[in-house]
Coordinates of C-alpha atoms in Angstrom, one line a residue:
M134 CA -15.6 -84.5 74.0
A135 CA -16.0 -83.7 70.3
Q136 CA -15.1 -80.1 70.9
I137 CA -11.8 -81.1 72.7
M138 CA -10.9 -83.5 69.9
A139 CA -11.5 -80.8 67.2
V140 CA -9.3 -78.3 69.1
I141 CA -6.5 -80.9 69.5
I142 CA -6.6 -81.9 65.9
F143 CA -6.5 -78.2 64.8
L144 CA -3.5 -77.4 67.1
A145 CA -1.7 -80.5 65.9
M146 CA -2.3 -79.4 62.3
F147 CA -0.8 -76.0 63.0
L148 CA 2.2 -77.4 64.8
L149 CA 3.0 -79.8 62.1
I150 CA 2.6 -77.1 59.4
I151 CA 5.0 -74.8 61.3
T152 CA 7.6 -77.5 61.9
E153 CA 7.5 -78.6 58.2
K154 CA 8.3 -82.2 59.1
L155 CA 5.6 -83.3 56.6
E156 CA 4.4 -81.6 53.5
R157 CA 1.5 -79.3 54.4
H158 CA -1.0 -80.9 52.2
I159 CA -0.4 -84.3 53.8
V160 CA -0.8 -82.7 57.2
T161 CA -4.2 -81.1 56.4
L162 CA -5.5 -84.2 54.7
L163 CA -4.6 -86.5 57.6
C164 CA -6.0 -84.0 60.1
G165 CA -9.1 -83.7 57.9
L166 CA -9.6 -87.4 57.9
L167 CA -9.2 -87.5 61.7
T168 CA -11.8 -84.8 62.0
L169 CA -14.3 -86.8 60.0
V170 CA -13.7 -90.0 61.9
L171 CA -13.0 -88.9 65.5
V172 CA -14.9 -85.6 65.8
F173 CA -17.9 -86.2 63.5
G174 CA -18.0 -90.0 63.6
I175 CA -17.1 -91.0 67.2
G176 CA -17.5 -87.7 69.1
M177 CA -20.7 -86.3 67.5
R178 CA -22.0 -89.5 65.8
S179 CA -23.5 -87.1 63.2
M180 CA -23.7 -88.0 59.5
S181 CA -25.2 -84.6 58.8
A182 CA -22.0 -82.9 60.1
I183 CA -19.9 -85.0 57.7
V184 CA -22.3 -84.2 54.8
N185 CA -22.3 -80.5 55.6
T186 CA -18.5 -80.3 55.9
L187 CA -17.8 -82.2 52.7
N188 CA -20.4 -79.8 51.1
L189 CA -20.4 -81.7 47.8
K190 CA -24.1 -81.0 47.1
E191 CA -23.3 -77.3 46.8
I192 CA -21.4 -77.9 43.5
F193 CA -24.6 -79.2 41.9
T194 CA -26.8 -76.2 42.7
T195 CA -27.5 -73.4 40.3
G196 CA -26.4 -70.8 42.8
F197 CA -22.9 -72.2 42.9
W198 CA -22.3 -71.2 39.3
Y199 CA -24.8 -68.3 38.8
V200 CA -26.3 -66.0 41.4
S201 CA -29.4 -63.9 40.7
G202 CA -29.7 -61.2 43.4
E203 CA -27.7 -61.3 46.6
A204 CA -25.0 -64.0 47.0
S205 CA -25.5 -66.5 49.7
E206 CA -23.3 -66.4 52.7
N207 CA -21.9 -69.9 53.2
S208 CA -18.7 -70.6 55.0
S209 CA -19.5 -74.1 56.3
G210 CA -17.2 -77.0 55.3
I211 CA -15.1 -77.2 52.1
N212 CA -15.3 -74.0 50.1
W213 CA -15.4 -75.6 46.6
A214 CA -15.7 -72.2 44.9
T215 CA -12.3 -71.3 46.3
I216 CA -10.8 -74.6 45.1
I217 CA -12.2 -74.4 41.6
F218 CA -11.3 -70.7 41.2
I219 CA -7.7 -71.2 42.3
A220 CA -7.3 -74.2 40.1
G221 CA -8.6 -72.2 37.1
M222 CA -6.2 -69.4 37.7
M223 CA -3.4 -71.9 38.0
V224 CA -4.2 -73.2 34.6
M225 CA -4.3 -69.7 33.1
V226 CA -1.0 -68.7 34.7
E227 CA 0.8 -71.8 33.5
G228 CA -0.4 -71.0 29.9
M229 CA 1.0 -67.4 30.3
E230 CA 4.3 -68.6 31.7
R231 CA 4.8 -71.1 28.8
A232 CA 4.2 -68.3 26.3
G233 CA 6.9 -66.2 28.0
F234 CA 4.5 -63.4 29.2
F235 CA 6.1 -62.7 32.6
R236 CA 9.7 -62.6 31.4
W237 CA 8.7 -60.4 28.4
L238 CA 6.9 -58.0 30.7
C239 CA 9.8 -57.6 33.1
M240 CA 12.4 -57.1 30.3
R241 CA 10.1 -54.7 28.5
I242 CA 9.7 -52.4 31.5
A243 CA 13.4 -52.5 32.3
K244 CA 14.1 -51.4 28.7
L245 CA 11.5 -48.6 28.9
V246 CA 13.2 -47.1 31.9
H247 CA 16.6 -47.4 30.1
Y248 CA 17.9 -50.0 32.6
K249 CA 18.3 -47.3 35.3
T250 CA 18.6 -49.1 38.7
I251 CA 16.4 -46.8 40.8
S252 CA 13.8 -46.6 38.0
I253 CA 13.7 -50.4 37.7
F254 CA 13.4 -50.6 41.5
I255 CA 10.3 -48.4 41.6
T256 CA 8.6 -49.7 38.5
F257 CA 9.1 -53.4 39.6
M258 CA 7.5 -52.5 42.9
I259 CA 4.5 -51.0 41.2
M260 CA 4.4 -54.0 38.7
S261 CA 4.6 -56.4 41.6
G262 CA 1.6 -54.7 43.3
I263 CA -0.5 -54.5 40.2
L264 CA 0.1 -58.0 38.9
S265 CA -0.6 -59.5 42.4
M266 CA -4.1 -57.9 42.2
F267 CA -5.0 -60.5 39.6
I268 CA -2.4 -63.2 39.7
D269 CA -1.2 -65.3 42.6
S270 CA 1.6 -63.5 44.4
I271 CA 3.7 -66.7 44.3
T272 CA 3.8 -66.7 40.5
V273 CA 4.5 -62.9 40.4
I274 CA 7.5 -63.2 42.8
L275 CA 8.8 -66.3 41.2
F276 CA 9.4 -64.5 37.9
L277 CA 10.1 -61.1 39.2
A278 CA 12.8 -62.3 41.5
A279 CA 14.4 -64.4 38.7
V280 CA 14.5 -61.5 36.3
T281 CA 15.7 -59.1 39.1
V282 CA 18.7 -61.4 39.7
E283 CA 19.4 -61.5 36.0
L284 CA 19.3 -57.7 35.7
A285 CA 21.4 -57.3 38.8
Q286 CA 24.1 -59.4 37.3
L287 CA 24.0 -57.3 34.1
L288 CA 23.8 -53.9 35.8
K289 CA 26.1 -54.8 38.7
F290 CA 23.8 -54.1 41.7
N291 CA 22.7 -56.1 44.7
P292 CA 19.3 -57.7 44.0
V293 CA 18.3 -58.3 47.6
P294 CA 16.8 -54.8 48.3
M295 CA 14.7 -55.1 45.1
I296 CA 13.5 -58.6 45.8
L297 CA 12.5 -57.6 49.4
S298 CA 10.5 -54.6 48.1
E299 CA 8.8 -56.7 45.4
I300 CA 7.8 -59.3 48.0
F301 CA 6.2 -56.7 50.2
C302 CA 4.4 -55.0 47.3
A303 CA 3.1 -58.4 46.1
N304 CA 1.5 -59.1 49.4
L305 CA 0.1 -55.6 49.5
G306 CA -1.2 -55.8 46.0
G307 CA -2.8 -59.1 46.8
S308 CA -4.8 -57.5 49.6
A309 CA -6.5 -55.1 47.1
T310 CA -8.8 -57.5 45.3
M311 CA -10.8 -60.6 45.9
C312 CA -8.6 -62.7 43.7
G313 CA -5.3 -61.3 44.7
D314 CA -4.6 -63.4 47.8
P315 CA -6.0 -66.8 48.9
P316 CA -7.4 -65.3 52.2
N317 CA -9.3 -62.8 50.2
I318 CA -10.7 -65.5 47.9
I319 CA -11.9 -67.5 50.9
I320 CA -13.4 -64.4 52.6
G321 CA -15.1 -63.3 49.3
T322 CA -16.6 -66.7 48.4
S323 CA -17.6 -67.4 52.0
L324 CA -19.3 -64.1 52.8
G325 CA -20.7 -63.3 49.3
Y326 CA -18.5 -60.3 48.5
S327 CA -17.7 -59.3 45.0
F328 CA -14.6 -58.1 43.2
A329 CA -16.0 -54.5 43.4
D330 CA -16.6 -54.8 47.1
F331 CA -12.9 -55.6 47.7
I332 CA -11.5 -53.0 45.3
T333 CA -13.6 -50.2 46.8
N334 CA -12.7 -51.1 50.4
T335 CA -9.4 -53.0 50.8
G336 CA -8.3 -51.7 47.4
M337 CA -8.3 -48.1 48.7
M338 CA -6.3 -49.0 51.8
A339 CA -3.8 -50.9 49.7
G340 CA -3.5 -48.1 47.2
V341 CA -2.6 -45.5 49.9
S342 CA -0.3 -48.0 51.6
L343 CA 1.5 -48.9 48.3
I344 CA 2.4 -45.2 47.7
L345 CA 3.8 -44.9 51.2
S346 CA 5.6 -48.3 51.0
I347 CA 7.4 -47.3 47.8
L348 CA 8.5 -44.1 49.5
Y349 CA 9.7 -46.1 52.5
F350 CA 11.7 -48.7 50.5
Y351 CA 13.2 -45.9 48.4
L352 CA 14.4 -44.0 51.4
V353 CA 15.8 -47.2 52.9
Y354 CA 17.6 -48.5 49.8
R355 CA 18.3 -45.5 47.6
K356 CA 22.0 -45.2 48.6
E357 CA 22.7 -49.0 48.2
L358 CA 21.0 -49.1 44.8
S359 CA 22.7 -45.9 43.6
A360 CA 26.1 -47.5 44.3
G361 CA 25.7 -49.8 41.3
A362 CA 28.1 -49.4 38.4
V363 CA 27.5 -46.5 36.0
G364 CA 28.1 -46.4 32.3
I365 CA 27.3 -50.0 31.5
D366 CA 26.8 -50.7 27.8
T367 CA 23.2 -51.9 27.5
S368 CA 23.2 -52.4 23.8
A369 CA 24.1 -56.1 24.2
F370 CA 21.3 -56.8 26.6
P371 CA 18.7 -59.4 25.5
E372 CA 15.7 -57.9 23.6
P373 CA 12.3 -58.3 25.4
K374 CA 10.8 -60.0 22.3
E375 CA 13.4 -62.9 22.8
A376 CA 11.4 -63.9 25.9
I377 CA 8.3 -64.7 23.8
R378 CA 8.5 -68.5 23.1
D379 CA 5.5 -68.7 20.9
K380 CA 3.9 -65.5 19.5
K381 CA 0.5 -67.0 18.8
K382 CA 0.3 -68.5 22.3
F383 CA 1.5 -65.3 23.7
I384 CA -1.3 -63.3 22.1
I385 CA -3.9 -65.9 23.2
S386 CA -2.7 -65.9 26.8
C387 CA -2.9 -62.1 26.9
V388 CA -6.5 -62.2 25.6
I389 CA -7.5 -64.9 28.1
F390 CA -5.9 -62.9 31.0
L391 CA -7.9 -59.7 29.9
C392 CA -11.1 -61.8 29.7
A393 CA -10.4 -63.1 33.3
V394 CA -10.0 -59.6 34.6
V395 CA -13.2 -58.3 32.8
M396 CA -15.2 -61.2 34.1
L397 CA -13.9 -60.7 37.7
V398 CA -14.6 -57.0 37.7
T399 CA -18.1 -57.5 36.3
H400 CA -19.1 -60.7 38.1
A401 CA -21.4 -58.8 40.5
Q402 CA -23.4 -57.4 37.6
T403 CA -23.4 -60.6 35.4
G404 CA -24.2 -63.0 38.3
L405 CA -21.3 -65.3 37.3
T406 CA -19.6 -66.7 40.4
V407 CA -15.9 -67.0 40.8
A408 CA -16.3 -70.8 40.5
Y409 CA -17.8 -70.4 37.1
I410 CA -15.1 -67.9 36.1
G411 CA -12.3 -70.1 37.2
L412 CA -13.7 -73.2 35.4
F413 CA -14.4 -71.1 32.2
I414 CA -10.9 -69.6 32.1
A415 CA -9.3 -73.1 32.7
L416 CA -11.3 -74.7 29.9
V417 CA -10.6 -71.9 27.4
T418 CA -6.9 -72.1 28.3
L419 CA -6.8 -75.8 27.8
L420 CA -8.8 -75.7 24.5
T421 CA -6.5 -73.1 23.1
A422 CA -3.3 -74.9 24.3
W423 CA -4.1 -77.9 22.0
S424 CA -1.2 -80.4 22.3
D425 CA 0.1 -78.7 25.5
A426 CA -3.2 -79.1 27.5
W427 CA -2.1 -82.3 29.3
S428 CA 1.3 -80.8 30.0
L429 CA -0.4 -77.8 31.6
L430 CA -2.5 -80.0 33.8
K431 CA 0.5 -82.0 35.0
R432 CA 2.2 -78.8 36.0
L433 CA -0.6 -77.6 38.3
D434 CA 0.1 -77.3 42.0
Y435 CA -2.2 -80.1 43.1
K436 CA -0.6 -80.1 46.6
T437 CA -2.0 -76.6 47.3
L438 CA -5.5 -77.6 46.2
L439 CA -5.3 -80.7 48.5
F440 CA -4.0 -78.5 51.3
F441 CA -7.1 -76.3 51.0
I442 CA -9.5 -79.3 51.0
G443 CA -8.0 -80.8 54.2
L444 CA -7.8 -77.3 55.8
F445 CA -11.5 -76.6 55.3
V446 CA -12.5 -80.0 56.8
V447 CA -10.5 -79.3 60.0
V448 CA -11.9 -75.8 60.3
G449 CA -15.3 -77.3 59.7
G450 CA -14.7 -79.5 62.8
L451 CA -14.3 -76.4 64.9
E452 CA -17.4 -74.8 63.4
Q453 CA -19.7 -77.8 63.8
T454 CA -18.6 -78.3 67.4
G455 CA -19.3 -74.7 68.3
T456 CA -15.6 -73.9 69.2
L457 CA -15.5 -70.9 67.0
E458 CA -18.5 -69.4 68.7
V459 CA -16.7 -69.7 72.0
I460 CA -13.7 -67.8 70.5
A461 CA -16.0 -65.1 69.1
N462 CA -17.7 -64.6 72.5
F463 CA -14.2 -64.4 74.1
I464 CA -13.1 -61.6 71.8
G465 CA -16.5 -59.9 72.4
Q466 CA -15.9 -60.1 76.2
I467 CA -12.3 -58.8 76.0
S468 CA -13.4 -55.8 73.9
G469 CA -16.4 -55.1 76.2
G470 CA -18.4 -54.3 73.1
N471 CA -16.0 -51.5 72.1
V472 CA -15.9 -51.7 68.3
K473 CA -12.6 -49.9 67.9
L474 CA -10.9 -52.2 70.4
M475 CA -12.5 -55.2 68.7
I476 CA -11.1 -54.1 65.3
A477 CA -7.7 -53.5 66.9
I478 CA -7.7 -57.0 68.3
I479 CA -8.7 -58.6 65.0
I480 CA -6.2 -56.6 62.8
W481 CA -3.2 -56.9 65.1
G482 CA -4.0 -60.4 66.2
S483 CA -4.3 -61.4 62.5
A484 CA -1.1 -59.6 61.5
I485 CA 1.0 -61.1 64.4
A486 CA -0.4 -64.6 63.8
S487 CA 0.1 -64.4 60.0
A488 CA 3.7 -63.3 60.5
F489 CA 4.5 -66.7 62.0
I490 CA 1.9 -69.1 60.7
D491 CA 0.3 -69.6 57.3
N492 CA -2.3 -66.9 56.8
I493 CA -4.6 -69.2 54.8
P494 CA -5.7 -71.5 57.6
F495 CA -5.9 -68.5 60.0
A496 CA -8.3 -66.6 57.6
A497 CA -10.4 -69.7 57.1
T498 CA -10.7 -70.2 60.9
M499 CA -11.6 -66.5 61.6
I500 CA -14.4 -66.2 59.1
P501 CA -17.0 -68.0 61.2
V502 CA -15.6 -66.1 64.2
I503 CA -16.3 -62.6 62.7
K504 CA -19.7 -63.8 61.5
S505 CA -20.6 -64.7 65.1
L506 CA -19.1 -61.4 66.3
A507 CA -21.2 -59.4 63.8
V508 CA -24.4 -61.2 65.1
T509 CA -23.7 -61.1 68.8
Q510 CA -22.1 -57.6 69.0
G511 CA -24.3 -55.9 66.3
I512 CA -21.3 -54.9 64.1
D513 CA -21.3 -54.6 60.4
L514 CA -19.9 -57.8 59.1
S515 CA -18.2 -56.1 56.1
V516 CA -16.1 -53.9 58.4
L517 CA -14.8 -57.0 60.2
A518 CA -14.2 -58.7 56.9
W519 CA -12.0 -55.9 55.6
T520 CA -10.1 -55.8 58.9
L521 CA -9.4 -59.6 58.7
S522 CA -8.4 -59.3 55.1
M523 CA -5.8 -56.6 55.6
G524 CA -4.5 -58.1 58.8
T525 CA -3.9 -61.6 57.3
D526 CA -2.6 -60.3 53.9
I527 CA -0.2 -57.7 55.3
G528 CA 0.9 -59.4 58.5
G529 CA 2.5 -62.2 56.5
S530 CA 5.1 -59.8 55.1
A531 CA 6.9 -59.3 58.5
T532 CA 8.9 -62.5 58.5
P533 CA 10.5 -64.8 55.8
I534 CA 7.9 -67.6 56.6
G535 CA 4.8 -65.4 56.9
A536 CA 3.5 -65.8 53.4
S537 CA 4.3 -68.1 50.4
A538 CA 5.6 -65.2 48.4
N539 CA 8.3 -64.5 51.1
V540 CA 9.4 -68.1 51.0
I541 CA 9.6 -68.2 47.2
G542 CA 11.4 -64.8 46.9
T543 CA 14.1 -65.6 49.5
A544 CA 14.5 -69.1 48.0
V545 CA 15.2 -67.7 44.5
A546 CA 17.7 -65.2 46.0
A547 CA 19.5 -67.9 48.0
K548 CA 19.7 -70.2 45.0
E549 CA 21.4 -67.5 43.0
G550 CA 23.9 -66.8 45.7
Y551 CA 22.2 -64.0 47.6
P552 CA 21.0 -65.5 50.9
I553 CA 18.6 -63.4 53.0
G554 CA 18.7 -64.2 56.8
W555 CA 16.0 -63.5 59.3
G556 CA 17.8 -60.4 60.7
R557 CA 18.3 -58.7 57.3
Y558 CA 14.7 -59.6 56.3
C559 CA 12.9 -58.5 59.4
R560 CA 15.0 -55.3 59.9
V561 CA 13.4 -53.8 56.9
M562 CA 10.1 -55.7 56.4
A563 CA 8.8 -55.7 60.0
P564 CA 8.8 -51.8 60.2
A565 CA 7.1 -51.6 56.8
T566 CA 4.4 -54.1 58.0
I567 CA 3.8 -52.2 61.2
M568 CA 3.5 -49.0 59.2
V569 CA 0.8 -50.4 56.8
I570 CA -1.2 -52.1 59.6
L571 CA -1.3 -48.7 61.5
I572 CA -2.4 -46.9 58.3
T573 CA -5.0 -49.5 57.7
M574 CA -6.4 -49.4 61.3
I575 CA -6.6 -45.6 61.2
F576 CA -8.3 -45.8 57.7
I577 CA -10.9 -48.2 59.1
F578 CA -11.6 -46.1 62.1
L579 CA -12.0 -42.9 60.0
R580 CA -14.1 -44.5 57.2
Y581 CA -16.4 -47.0 58.9
L582 CA -16.8 -45.9 62.5

């Protein structure tokens, strides 16, 4: 009975998220509350299931903040490390935005390539991919798309091709590191993988795919972008330094960002967890912001953090009732123990699902599944983790609703008078997604099997 209720609540949550009748954080919180009351309280009558899913005691353990030796693998209940880390990065990004960092960077690069359309097109794709390795792709696209539209109006070219390519590269760049995309943060913190683990595995796949993706978008859009006006006087264009709102805060935000990168790259050696890094970066940002600290806190995306909390509780319901073990056994039976077929099912299943539903809840749901598969089928867990990561991160690029960056990018374009319909979006982005998933699957077969 508890298992049936857990599945019904989970499916209802997904349906409500897709229909967008209610804000998604309200949906997950309500479904999380129903899971605690109906599944754990009435169905299982288990207080331990509630305690394990809420997982509050984890925050007060030494291992949550500092790990000596191997990281513990814990994916049960609310992943507070993910919540705290994302919150910390949000604070840092808000500080950088208020200082004018992102706009300055975009304008500086545009000037360095002498405002040549094709050069801006390629460099913005690369910048989108690199920034998304360390900063949430939503933030990256929000500012890249806005500056792209501004440059398009100055240089008389259509910004849609550039915005679409930036969206794809942002999702691809996010797949390269542990902190680049929410699914990766969840996978890393749940399974005990470090920044170095991701960069040496998914990072290599993303790097090869980024080169081919840039070539693909260049071949698709080179004629359209080359048709822009020639001989425009760029001397009257705004100087990059004009984007800097406060020079002192700009320098401080750059230093904090570099510190965050260094701490993330070395956290496997220092033993500092991502929860510690997120909290430390947030505190430093707030302390250096002085009078703007409260303003920064008010601008945080609390809805996303609440969304995560409710989501983890609902997925915890599936885990505590053994539903996810059933799914894992089903995948194992379909594949017949064939590792290649299992990997193909996971990567293509993840990609197709993430193209139409939010990849965050899908990744959170699949983590216990791949853990069970690794145990029952005798497969290396890390191989399944990299497969899940790339499938969820890249699959979301295929449709306008597959990832948050897609929604933000197309919304910015539409607001500025450049609407992007499903047909125009999918005609270019779906083939690129299929190309990268194929490359990734072949890479996994050749390297790990």
